[in-house]
Coordinates of C-alpha atoms in Angstrom, one line a residue:
Chain A
V1 CA 18.8 9.5 3.7
V2 CA 16.6 11.0 6.4
G3 CA 13.2 9.4 6.8
L4 CA 10.3 11.6 7.5
D5 CA 7.7 9.7 9.5
P6 CA 5.9 12.3 11.6
V7 CA 3.2 11.6 14.2
L8 CA 1.1 14.3 15.7
E9 CA 1.8 13.3 19.3
S10 CA 5.5 13.6 18.8
L11 CA 5.7 17.1 17.2
P12 CA 7.7 19.8 18.9
P13 CA 5.4 21.6 21.4
A14 CA 5.5 24.8 19.4
L15 CA 4.1 23.0 16.3
R16 CA 1.3 21.0 17.9
P17 CA -2.2 21.9 16.6
R18 CA -4.1 24.5 18.6
D19 CA -7.4 22.7 18.2
N20 CA -8.7 19.2 17.5
T21 CA -9.6 19.8 13.9
H22 CA -8.5 17.9 10.9
A23 CA -7.2 20.9 9.1
A24 CA -5.0 21.9 12.1
A25 CA -3.6 18.4 12.3
V26 CA -2.6 18.3 8.7
A27 CA -1.1 21.8 8.8
A28 CA 0.9 20.9 11.9
L29 CA 2.4 17.8 10.2
E30 CA 3.2 19.7 7.1
S31 CA 4.8 22.5 8.9
F32 CA 7.0 20.0 10.8
G33 CA 7.9 18.3 7.6
R34 CA 8.9 21.5 5.9
G35 CA 11.0 22.5 8.9
V36 CA 12.8 19.1 8.9
L37 CA 13.5 19.2 5.1
D38 CA 14.9 22.7 5.4
V39 CA 17.5 21.8 7.9
V40 CA 18.6 18.4 6.7
A41 CA 19.0 19.5 3.1
P42 CA 22.6 20.7 3.5
H43 CA 23.7 17.4 5.1
V44 CA 22.1 14.5 3.1
P45 CA 21.4 13.9 -0.6
A46 CA 17.9 12.5 -0.2
V47 CA 14.9 12.1 2.1
K48 CA 12.4 9.2 2.4
I49 CA 8.9 10.4 3.0
N50 CA 6.6 7.8 4.5
A51 CA 3.1 8.0 3.0
G52 CA 1.5 6.0 5.8
F53 CA 2.1 8.8 8.3
F54 CA 0.2 11.2 6.1
E55 CA -2.5 8.8 5.1
A56 CA -3.3 8.6 8.8
H57 CA -5.0 12.0 7.9
Y58 CA -6.9 10.8 4.9
G59 CA -6.9 12.4 1.5
E60 CA -5.8 15.8 2.8
G61 CA -2.9 14.1 4.6
L62 CA -1.8 12.5 1.4
A63 CA -2.0 15.8 -0.4
A64 CA 0.4 17.2 2.2
Y65 CA 2.8 14.3 1.4
Y66 CA 2.8 15.4 -2.2
R67 CA 3.4 19.0 -1.2
L68 CA 6.4 17.9 0.9
V69 CA 7.9 16.0 -1.9
A70 CA 7.7 19.2 -4.0
H71 CA 9.2 21.2 -1.1
A72 CA 12.1 18.7 -0.8
H73 CA 12.8 19.2 -4.5
T74 CA 13.0 22.9 -4.0
R75 CA 15.7 22.2 -1.4
G76 CA 17.7 20.2 -3.9
L77 CA 16.9 16.9 -2.3
L78 CA 16.2 13.6 -4.0
V79 CA 13.0 12.0 -2.7
I80 CA 12.1 8.4 -2.0
G81 CA 8.3 8.0 -1.6
D82 CA 8.0 5.3 1.0
I83 CA 4.7 3.8 -0.1
K84 CA 5.2 0.0 0.0
R85 CA 2.4 -0.5 -2.6
G86 CA 1.9 -3.9 -4.1
D87 CA -1.2 -5.1 -6.0
I88 CA -2.1 -7.1 -9.1
G89 CA -1.0 -5.8 -12.5
S90 CA -4.3 -4.0 -13.4
T91 CA -4.2 -2.0 -10.1
A92 CA -0.4 -1.6 -10.1
K93 CA -0.7 0.4 -13.3
L94 CA -2.8 3.0 -11.5
Y95 CA -0.6 3.1 -8.4
A96 CA 2.3 3.7 -10.7
R97 CA 0.5 6.6 -12.4
G98 CA -0.1 8.4 -9.1
H99 CA 3.2 7.6 -7.3
L100 CA 6.0 7.5 -9.9
G101 CA 4.8 8.4 -13.4
A102 CA 4.6 11.7 -15.2
P103 CA 1.4 13.6 -14.5
R104 CA -1.2 13.4 -17.2
Q105 CA -3.1 16.6 -16.3
E106 CA -1.4 19.8 -17.3
D107 CA -2.1 21.6 -14.0
V108 CA -0.4 19.0 -11.8
D109 CA 3.1 20.1 -10.5
P110 CA 5.5 17.4 -11.7
A111 CA 7.8 18.3 -8.8
M112 CA 5.4 16.6 -6.4
I113 CA 6.3 13.1 -7.8
P114 CA 9.2 11.5 -6.0
D115 CA 12.3 10.2 -7.7
A116 CA 11.9 6.7 -6.4
V117 CA 9.4 4.7 -4.4
T118 CA 9.4 1.6 -2.1
L119 CA 7.3 -1.3 -3.2
A120 CA 6.1 -4.7 -2.1
G121 CA 6.8 -7.3 -4.8
Y122 CA 4.9 -10.1 -3.2
L123 CA 2.3 -10.2 -6.0
G124 CA 5.1 -10.9 -8.6
E125 CA 6.5 -9.1 -11.5
N126 CA 3.2 -7.7 -12.7
A127 CA 2.9 -5.7 -9.5
V128 CA 6.2 -3.8 -10.1
R129 CA 6.4 -3.8 -13.9
P130 CA 4.4 -0.5 -14.4
F131 CA 6.8 1.2 -11.9
I132 CA 9.8 -0.2 -13.7
E133 CA 8.5 1.2 -17.0
A134 CA 8.0 4.6 -15.4
A135 CA 11.5 4.5 -13.8
R136 CA 13.1 3.6 -17.2
E137 CA 11.3 6.3 -19.0
L138 CA 11.9 9.1 -16.5
G139 CA 15.2 8.2 -14.9
R140 CA 13.6 7.2 -11.6
G141 CA 13.9 4.2 -9.4
L142 CA 12.2 1.7 -7.1
Y143 CA 13.2 -0.3 -4.1
V144 CA 11.4 -3.6 -3.6
L145 CA 11.1 -5.1 -0.1
V146 CA 13.5 -8.0 0.3
R147 CA 14.4 -8.0 4.0
P148 CA 12.3 -5.7 6.1
S149 CA 13.7 -4.2 9.3
D150 CA 10.9 -5.3 11.6
P151 CA 11.9 -8.6 13.3
G152 CA 8.2 -9.5 13.2
A153 CA 8.6 -10.0 9.4
D154 CA 10.8 -13.0 10.0
E155 CA 7.8 -15.4 10.3
V156 CA 7.3 -14.7 6.6
H157 CA 10.8 -14.0 5.3
E158 CA 12.6 -16.9 7.0
F159 CA 10.1 -19.4 5.5
G160 CA 11.5 -22.3 3.5
S161 CA 15.0 -23.7 3.2
G162 CA 17.5 -23.7 0.3
P163 CA 16.7 -20.9 -0.5
R164 CA 14.7 -19.1 2.1
F165 CA 11.8 -16.9 1.1
Y166 CA 13.7 -13.6 1.3
E167 CA 16.4 -15.1 -0.9
H168 CA 13.8 -16.1 -3.4
M169 CA 12.5 -12.5 -3.3
A170 CA 16.1 -11.3 -3.8
D171 CA 16.5 -13.5 -6.8
L172 CA 13.2 -12.2 -8.3
V173 CA 14.2 -8.5 -7.7
G174 CA 17.6 -9.1 -9.3
R175 CA 16.0 -10.6 -12.3
W176 CA 13.4 -7.8 -12.7
G177 CA 16.2 -5.3 -12.5
A178 CA 18.4 -6.9 -15.1
G179 CA 16.3 -5.9 -18.2
A180 CA 17.5 -3.8 -21.1
G181 CA 17.9 -0.1 -20.3
L182 CA 17.7 -0.5 -16.6
L183 CA 21.4 -0.2 -15.7
G184 CA 23.0 3.2 -15.0
E185 CA 26.5 4.4 -15.4
C186 CA 27.8 2.7 -12.2
G187 CA 26.4 -0.6 -13.2
L188 CA 23.5 -0.3 -10.8
S189 CA 19.9 -1.0 -11.7
C190 CA 16.9 1.3 -11.3
V191 CA 15.3 -1.6 -9.5
G192 CA 16.6 -1.6 -6.0
A193 CA 15.9 -3.6 -2.8
V194 CA 15.0 -2.7 0.7
V195 CA 17.5 -4.7 2.8
A196 CA 17.8 -4.3 6.6
P197 CA 21.1 -5.3 8.0
K198 CA 20.9 -8.5 10.1
D199 CA 23.9 -10.6 10.9
A200 CA 26.9 -9.6 8.8
A201 CA 27.2 -13.0 7.0
S202 CA 23.6 -13.1 5.7
T203 CA 23.7 -9.4 4.7
A204 CA 27.0 -9.9 2.8
A205 CA 25.4 -12.9 1.1
L206 CA 22.5 -10.8 -0.1
R207 CA 25.0 -8.1 -1.3
A208 CA 26.8 -10.9 -3.3
R209 CA 23.5 -12.3 -4.6
L210 CA 22.5 -8.9 -6.0
P211 CA 25.6 -7.3 -7.4
Q212 CA 23.7 -4.8 -9.6
T213 CA 21.0 -3.9 -7.1
P214 CA 21.1 -0.7 -5.1
F215 CA 20.0 -1.2 -1.5
L216 CA 17.8 1.0 0.6
V217 CA 18.9 0.2 4.2
P218 CA 16.4 0.8 7.0
G219 CA 17.0 0.0 10.7
Y220 CA 19.8 2.5 11.6
G221 CA 19.4 4.4 14.8
A222 CA 16.1 4.0 16.6
Q223 CA 15.6 0.5 15.2
G224 CA 19.0 -0.6 16.6
A225 CA 21.5 -0.9 13.7
T226 CA 24.8 0.9 13.7
A227 CA 26.9 2.2 10.8
E228 CA 29.1 -0.9 11.2
N229 CA 26.1 -3.2 10.9
C230 CA 25.2 -1.4 7.6
R231 CA 28.7 -1.9 6.0
P232 CA 27.9 -5.3 4.3
C233 CA 25.1 -3.6 2.4
L234 CA 27.6 -1.5 0.4
R235 CA 29.6 -2.8 -2.5
A236 CA 33.4 -3.0 -2.0
D237 CA 33.8 0.3 -3.8
G238 CA 31.6 2.0 -1.2
S239 CA 28.7 2.4 -3.6
G240 CA 25.4 0.6 -3.9
A241 CA 23.5 1.5 -0.8
V242 CA 21.7 4.4 0.9
I243 CA 21.2 4.3 4.6
N244 CA 18.1 5.7 6.2
A245 CA 17.7 7.2 9.6
S246 CA 14.2 8.4 10.7
R247 CA 13.4 8.8 14.3
A248 CA 17.0 9.3 15.4
V249 CA 17.1 12.5 13.4
I250 CA 13.6 13.9 13.2
Y251 CA 12.9 13.5 16.9
A252 CA 16.4 14.7 18.1
F253 CA 14.7 17.5 20.0
E254 CA 13.5 14.9 22.5
R255 CA 17.1 14.0 23.5
A256 CA 18.4 15.5 26.6
D257 CA 21.9 16.1 25.2
Y258 CA 20.6 18.1 22.3
R259 CA 18.2 20.1 24.5
V260 CA 21.0 21.1 26.8
R261 CA 22.8 22.5 23.8
Y262 CA 20.0 24.0 21.7
G263 CA 17.1 24.5 24.2
D264 CA 13.7 24.8 22.4
D265 CA 15.3 25.3 19.0
W266 CA 14.0 21.9 17.6
Q267 CA 15.4 22.6 14.2
A268 CA 18.9 23.1 15.5
C269 CA 18.5 19.7 17.3
V270 CA 17.4 18.0 14.1
A271 CA 20.2 19.6 12.1
A272 CA 22.8 18.5 14.6
A273 CA 21.5 14.9 14.7
C274 CA 21.5 14.9 10.9
Q275 CA 25.0 16.1 10.7
A276 CA 26.1 13.5 13.3
F277 CA 24.3 10.7 11.3
A278 CA 25.9 11.8 8.0
A279 CA 29.4 11.8 9.7
D280 CA 28.8 8.4 11.3
V281 CA 28.0 6.7 7.9
A282 CA 30.4 8.7 5.8
P283 CA 33.4 6.3 6.3
L284 CA 31.3 3.5 4.8
L285 CA 31.4 5.3 1.4
A286 CA 35.2 4.8 1.1
P287 CA 36.3 1.9 -1.0
R288 CA 37.4 -1.2 0.9
L289 CA 40.6 -2.9 0.0
Chain B
V1 CA -19.6 -7.5 -3.8
V2 CA -19.2 -5.0 -6.6
G3 CA -15.7 -3.7 -7.0
L4 CA -15.3 -0.1 -8.0
D5 CA -12.0 0.3 -10.0
P6 CA -12.6 3.2 -12.3
V7 CA -10.2 4.5 -14.9
L8 CA -10.7 7.8 -16.6
E9 CA -10.3 6.4 -20.1
S10 CA -13.1 3.9 -19.6
L11 CA -15.8 6.2 -18.2
P12 CA -19.1 6.5 -20.1
P13 CA -18.7 9.2 -22.7
A14 CA -21.2 11.5 -21.0
L15 CA -19.1 11.5 -17.8
R16 CA -15.6 12.1 -19.3
P17 CA -13.9 15.3 -18.2
R18 CA -14.4 18.3 -20.4
D19 CA -10.9 19.5 -20.1
N20 CA -7.5 18.1 -19.1
T21 CA -7.4 19.5 -15.6
H22 CA -6.8 17.6 -12.4
A23 CA -10.0 18.8 -10.8
A24 CA -12.1 17.7 -13.8
A25 CA -10.5 14.3 -13.7
V26 CA -11.3 13.7 -10.0
A27 CA -14.8 15.0 -10.4
A28 CA -15.5 12.7 -13.3
L29 CA -14.3 9.6 -11.4
E30 CA -16.3 10.6 -8.4
S31 CA -19.4 11.2 -10.4
F32 CA -19.1 7.8 -12.0
G33 CA -18.5 6.2 -8.6
R34 CA -21.6 7.7 -7.2
G35 CA -23.6 6.7 -10.2
V36 CA -22.4 3.1 -9.8
L37 CA -23.1 2.9 -6.1
D38 CA -26.6 4.3 -6.5
V39 CA -27.6 1.5 -9.0
V40 CA -25.9 -1.5 -7.5
A41 CA -27.1 -0.8 -3.9
P42 CA -30.4 -2.6 -4.3
H43 CA -28.7 -5.7 -5.6
V44 CA -25.6 -6.4 -3.4
P45 CA -24.8 -6.1 0.3
A46 CA -21.4 -4.5 -0.2
V47 CA -18.9 -2.8 -2.5
K48 CA -15.2 -2.9 -2.7
I49 CA -13.6 0.4 -3.5
N50 CA -10.0 0.2 -4.8
A51 CA -7.9 3.0 -3.4
G52 CA -5.3 2.6 -6.2
F53 CA -7.6 3.8 -8.9
F54 CA -8.1 7.0 -6.9
E55 CA -4.5 7.5 -5.9
A56 CA -3.7 7.7 -9.6
H57 CA -5.1 11.2 -8.9
Y58 CA -3.0 12.0 -5.8
G59 CA -4.3 13.4 -2.6
E60 CA -7.5 14.8 -4.1
G61 CA -8.1 11.4 -5.7
L62 CA -7.8 9.7 -2.3
A63 CA -10.2 12.3 -0.8
A64 CA -12.7 11.3 -3.5
Y65 CA -12.2 7.6 -2.4
Y66 CA -13.2 8.6 1.2
R67 CA -16.2 10.5 -0.1
L68 CA -17.4 7.5 -2.1
V69 CA -17.1 5.3 1.0
A70 CA -19.4 7.7 2.8
H71 CA -21.8 7.8 -0.1
A72 CA -21.9 4.0 -0.2
H73 CA -22.9 4.1 3.5
T74 CA -25.8 6.4 2.8
R75 CA -27.0 3.8 0.3
G76 CA -26.9 1.1 3.0
L77 CA -23.9 -0.7 1.6
L78 CA -21.1 -2.2 3.5
V79 CA -17.7 -1.1 2.2
I80 CA -14.5 -2.9 1.8
G81 CA -11.6 -0.5 1.3
D82 CA -9.3 -2.3 -1.2
I83 CA -6.0 -0.8 0.0
K84 CA -3.5 -3.8 0.2
R85 CA -1.4 -1.9 2.6
G86 CA 1.4 -3.7 4.4
D87 CA 4.3 -2.1 6.3
I88 CA 6.3 -2.7 9.5
G89 CA 4.5 -2.3 12.8
S90 CA 5.4 1.3 13.5
T91 CA 4.0 2.4 10.1
A92 CA 1.1 -0.1 10.2
K93 CA -0.3 1.8 13.2
L94 CA -0.6 4.9 11.1
Y95 CA -2.1 3.2 8.1
A96 CA -4.7 1.6 10.5
R97 CA -5.6 5.1 11.8
G98 CA -6.3 6.4 8.4
H99 CA -8.0 3.4 6.9
L100 CA -9.9 1.5 9.5
G101 CA -9.8 3.2 12.9
A102 CA -12.2 5.7 14.4
P103 CA -11.3 9.3 13.4
R104 CA -9.5 11.3 16.2
Q105 CA -10.5 14.7 15.0
E106 CA -14.1 15.8 15.8
D107 CA -14.7 17.2 12.4
V108 CA -14.0 14.1 10.4
D109 CA -17.0 12.2 9.1
P110 CA -16.8 8.7 10.6
A111 CA -19.0 7.4 7.7
M112 CA -16.0 7.8 5.3
I113 CA -14.1 5.0 7.0
P114 CA -14.8 1.6 5.4
D115 CA -16.1 -1.5 7.3
A116 CA -13.2 -3.6 6.2
V117 CA -10.0 -3.3 4.3
T118 CA -7.7 -5.6 2.3
L119 CA -4.1 -5.9 3.6
A120 CA -0.8 -7.5 2.7
G121 CA 0.5 -9.6 5.6
Y122 CA 3.9 -10.2 4.1
L123 CA 5.7 -8.2 6.8
G124 CA 4.2 -10.5 9.5
E125 CA 1.8 -10.1 12.3
N126 CA 3.0 -6.6 13.4
A127 CA 1.9 -5.3 10.0
V128 CA -1.7 -6.4 10.6
R129 CA -2.1 -6.2 14.4
P130 CA -3.1 -2.5 14.5
F131 CA -5.9 -3.3 12.0
I132 CA -7.0 -6.3 14.0
E133 CA -7.3 -4.1 17.1
A134 CA -9.4 -1.5 15.2
A135 CA -11.6 -4.3 13.8
R136 CA -12.2 -5.8 17.2
E137 CA -13.0 -2.5 18.9
L138 CA -15.2 -1.3 16.1
G139 CA -16.8 -4.4 14.8
R140 CA -15.0 -4.1 11.5
G141 CA -12.9 -6.6 9.5
L142 CA -9.8 -7.1 7.3
Y143 CA -8.9 -9.5 4.5
V144 CA -5.3 -10.5 4.2
L145 CA -3.9 -11.6 0.8
V146 CA -3.4 -15.3 0.7
R147 CA -3.9 -16.3 -2.9
P148 CA -4.1 -13.3 -5.3
S149 CA -6.0 -13.5 -8.6
D150 CA -3.2 -12.4 -10.9
P151 CA -1.4 -15.5 -12.3
G152 CA 1.7 -13.4 -12.2
A153 CA 1.7 -13.8 -8.4
D154 CA 2.4 -17.5 -8.7
E155 CA 6.1 -16.9 -8.9
V156 CA 6.0 -15.8 -5.3
H157 CA 3.0 -17.8 -3.9
E158 CA 3.9 -21.2 -5.3
F159 CA 7.3 -21.0 -3.7
G160 CA 8.5 -23.8 -1.5
S161 CA 7.2 -27.3 -1.0
G162 CA 5.3 -28.9 2.0
P163 CA 3.8 -26.4 2.6
R164 CA 3.9 -23.8 -0.2
F165 CA 4.3 -20.1 0.5
Y166 CA 0.6 -19.4 0.1
E167 CA -0.3 -22.2 2.5
H168 CA 2.2 -20.7 5.0
M169 CA 0.5 -17.4 4.6
A170 CA -2.9 -19.1 5.1
D171 CA -1.7 -20.7 8.3
L172 CA -0.5 -17.3 9.6
V173 CA -3.7 -15.6 8.7
G174 CA -5.7 -18.4 10.4
R175 CA -3.6 -18.0 13.6
W176 CA -3.8 -14.2 13.6
G177 CA -7.6 -14.5 13.4
A178 CA -8.0 -17.0 16.2
G179 CA -7.4 -14.6 19.1
A180 CA -9.9 -13.8 21.9
G181 CA -12.8 -11.6 20.8
L182 CA -12.2 -12.0 17.1
L183 CA -14.9 -14.6 16.3
G184 CA -18.5 -13.5 15.5
E185 CA -21.9 -15.2 15.9
C186 CA -21.4 -17.5 12.9
G187 CA -18.0 -18.6 14.1
L188 CA -16.2 -16.5 11.5
S189 CA -13.2 -14.3 12.4
C190 CA -12.9 -10.6 11.7
V191 CA -9.6 -11.6 10.1
G192 CA -10.4 -12.8 6.6
A193 CA -8.3 -13.9 3.6
V194 CA -8.2 -12.8 -0.1
V195 CA -8.4 -16.2 -1.9
A196 CA -8.8 -16.3 -5.7
P197 CA -10.3 -19.5 -7.0
K198 CA -7.8 -21.7 -8.8
D199 CA -8.3 -25.4 -9.4
A200 CA -11.1 -26.8 -7.2
A201 CA -8.9 -29.1 -5.2
S202 CA -6.4 -26.5 -4.0
T203 CA -9.2 -24.0 -3.3
A204 CA -11.1 -26.6 -1.2
A205 CA -7.9 -27.4 0.6
L206 CA -7.6 -23.7 1.6
R207 CA -11.2 -23.6 2.7
A208 CA -10.5 -26.7 4.9
R209 CA -7.3 -25.2 6.2
L210 CA -9.1 -22.0 7.3
P211 CA -12.5 -23.1 8.7
Q212 CA -13.1 -19.8 10.6
T213 CA -11.8 -17.4 8.0
P214 CA -14.1 -15.4 5.8
F215 CA -12.8 -15.3 2.2
L216 CA -12.9 -12.3 -0.1
V217 CA -13.0 -13.9 -3.6
P218 CA -11.6 -11.9 -6.5
G219 CA -11.3 -13.1 -10.1
Y220 CA -15.0 -13.5 -11.1
G221 CA -16.0 -12.2 -14.5
A222 CA -13.4 -10.2 -16.4
Q223 CA -10.6 -12.2 -14.7
G224 CA -12.1 -15.5 -15.9
A225 CA -13.6 -17.2 -12.9
T226 CA -17.2 -18.5 -13.0
A227 CA -19.6 -18.9 -10.1
E228 CA -18.9 -22.6 -10.1
N229 CA -15.2 -21.9 -9.8
C230 CA -16.0 -19.9 -6.7
R231 CA -18.0 -22.6 -5.0
P232 CA -15.1 -24.2 -3.1
C233 CA -14.5 -20.9 -1.4
L234 CA -17.7 -21.2 0.6
R235 CA -18.3 -23.3 3.6
A236 CA -20.8 -26.2 3.3
D237 CA -23.5 -24.1 4.8
G238 CA -23.1 -21.5 2.1
S239 CA -21.5 -18.9 4.3
G240 CA -17.9 -17.8 4.6
A241 CA -17.2 -16.0 1.4
V242 CA -18.1 -12.8 -0.5
I243 CA -17.5 -12.9 -4.3
N244 CA -16.3 -9.7 -6.0
A245 CA -17.1 -8.6 -9.6
S246 CA -15.5 -5.4 -10.8
R247 CA -15.1 -4.8 -14.5
A248 CA -17.9 -7.2 -15.5
V249 CA -20.4 -4.9 -13.7
I250 CA -19.1 -1.4 -13.7
Y251 CA -18.2 -1.4 -17.4
A252 CA -21.3 -3.2 -18.6
F253 CA -22.2 -0.2 -20.7
E254 CA -19.4 -1.3 -23.1
R255 CA -21.2 -4.6 -23.9
A256 CA -23.1 -4.8 -27.1
D257 CA -26.0 -6.8 -25.6
Y258 CA -26.6 -4.3 -22.9
R259 CA -26.3 -1.3 -25.3
V260 CA -28.9 -2.9 -27.6
R261 CA -31.3 -3.0 -24.6
Y262 CA -30.5 0.2 -22.8
G263 CA -28.8 2.5 -25.3
D264 CA -26.8 5.3 -23.7
D265 CA -28.3 4.7 -20.3
W266 CA -25.0 3.5 -18.7
Q267 CA -26.5 3.2 -15.3
A268 CA -29.3 0.8 -16.6
C269 CA -26.5 -1.3 -18.1
V270 CA -24.6 -1.4 -14.8
A271 CA -27.8 -2.2 -12.8
A272 CA -28.7 -5.1 -15.2
A273 CA -25.2 -6.5 -15.1
C274 CA -25.2 -6.3 -11.3
Q275 CA -28.5 -8.1 -11.1
A276 CA -27.2 -10.8 -13.4
F277 CA -24.1 -11.2 -11.3
A278 CA -26.1 -11.4 -8.1
A279 CA -28.4 -14.0 -9.6
D280 CA -25.5 -16.0 -10.9
V281 CA -23.8 -16.4 -7.5
A282 CA -27.0 -16.6 -5.4
P283 CA -27.2 -20.5 -5.7
L284 CA -23.8 -20.7 -4.1
L285 CA -25.3 -19.4 -0.8
A286 CA -27.6 -22.4 -0.4
P287 CA -26.3 -25.0 2.0
R288 CA -24.7 -28.0 0.3
L289 CA -25.7 -31.6 1.4

């Protein structure tokens, strides 16, 4: 999975907005997003589009997020909407309508809704239940935060002993995903977990704790994790996890080695980094003995 | 505080959209929102606008949320943006730009940014730090979830023993809010907490645990809490908390007693319910002996 987390200040020089207007800012972000999606599509099955980077530009920014989801679909990509929403049940229903459910108005393009979303499950089952219902009805999915990649999250997730808080969250996510009609052909649930690789032992323990839960694995590349660090997130048959790289791919045009090879062709840099990323993690998908 | 959580199916008949288009849906929600803000403004100091109810209508819905924040400001109201965002530091920076920081483009109306937001602090300090910086610079605020109103959240928040998870979160929020430059004239921090009233003893214990933390108190009215239940959320001098009512006020036109008095004048119903709510909680603001 390639993560699309674009910030205005880091766009390729050719794409930076010409003036300091809001419309130019949103157009620049969207243009970069389309350019990334176009060149990564041949190399990865899915992208993760981070809503926060678009909400930095208000309602129009979020509208661009939805248009990029639709654009990714035209390129044959699956899309994970990285929204990390989490609110009480009455509000969760509305978030689920906008972010995972089928549109209720006839003039809304259904292609702009992602195939899966990331969620915070810290307000309990009611906060994720409307998303689970939408996922079951529409063949979509969700990934609930269990072990975030930011080490700063440890002050919350390492709380408690026997089990720790993140293990408690893992147990809840496993339980929420075990309901009738939620398991697919491979025995994996539509209720997944966001699990960053930490030390191999604790990551393997989470994998064992959640045998039917697909993992979305952040932290590869710019955040420091290697393909080898990610290995314990996969099941022994090589399934059960998707690995995300964001900055290492989408900002590849900043790297001297790619610039030497591709000059100002930023899309060639992104394509090459994406290919390198896919090749780096491909061996993980082979069954282990 | 009046909470604006509008759903299309519950709008007054006169405001329901005439056709099943997306534009008509957003216009109906916005029109209802403006009508509520206009009539509650004389009776309360602030409103809480829930972004989730607008995101149910995608980017254009969120754009309406921002326009309603600006409209509330023209009515002299303070605005809490109920967004419950919470993501790792690199993403939190961008969410803070869009939801609490000063606009960077010259053609963005600064009045559309709320005075405070609600946040999830479950990814640790890095997830809230960019919001704290914006709050300190701009004289704004944030409320971090400590004890949500949905009983379904207990499976997460009652985790652990000595202290429980919600007490751990309370300690973190208290620590994050104790930094230099964060306390105002009344000795209250710009880093607040969302604390729903449960049993009086545990609520009073949270108040004592967080002496400098302003509370945003959900749960009044439709969710079952009375003014008396909210009392332990306030400090002995009657300061330190704002109490939110959403459905009990904005859907007052559904109540038979108000309809008898005001007929189809839905705004008169909302105004009357808002006045009754303000009168009900006013005694809490008096200092206790």
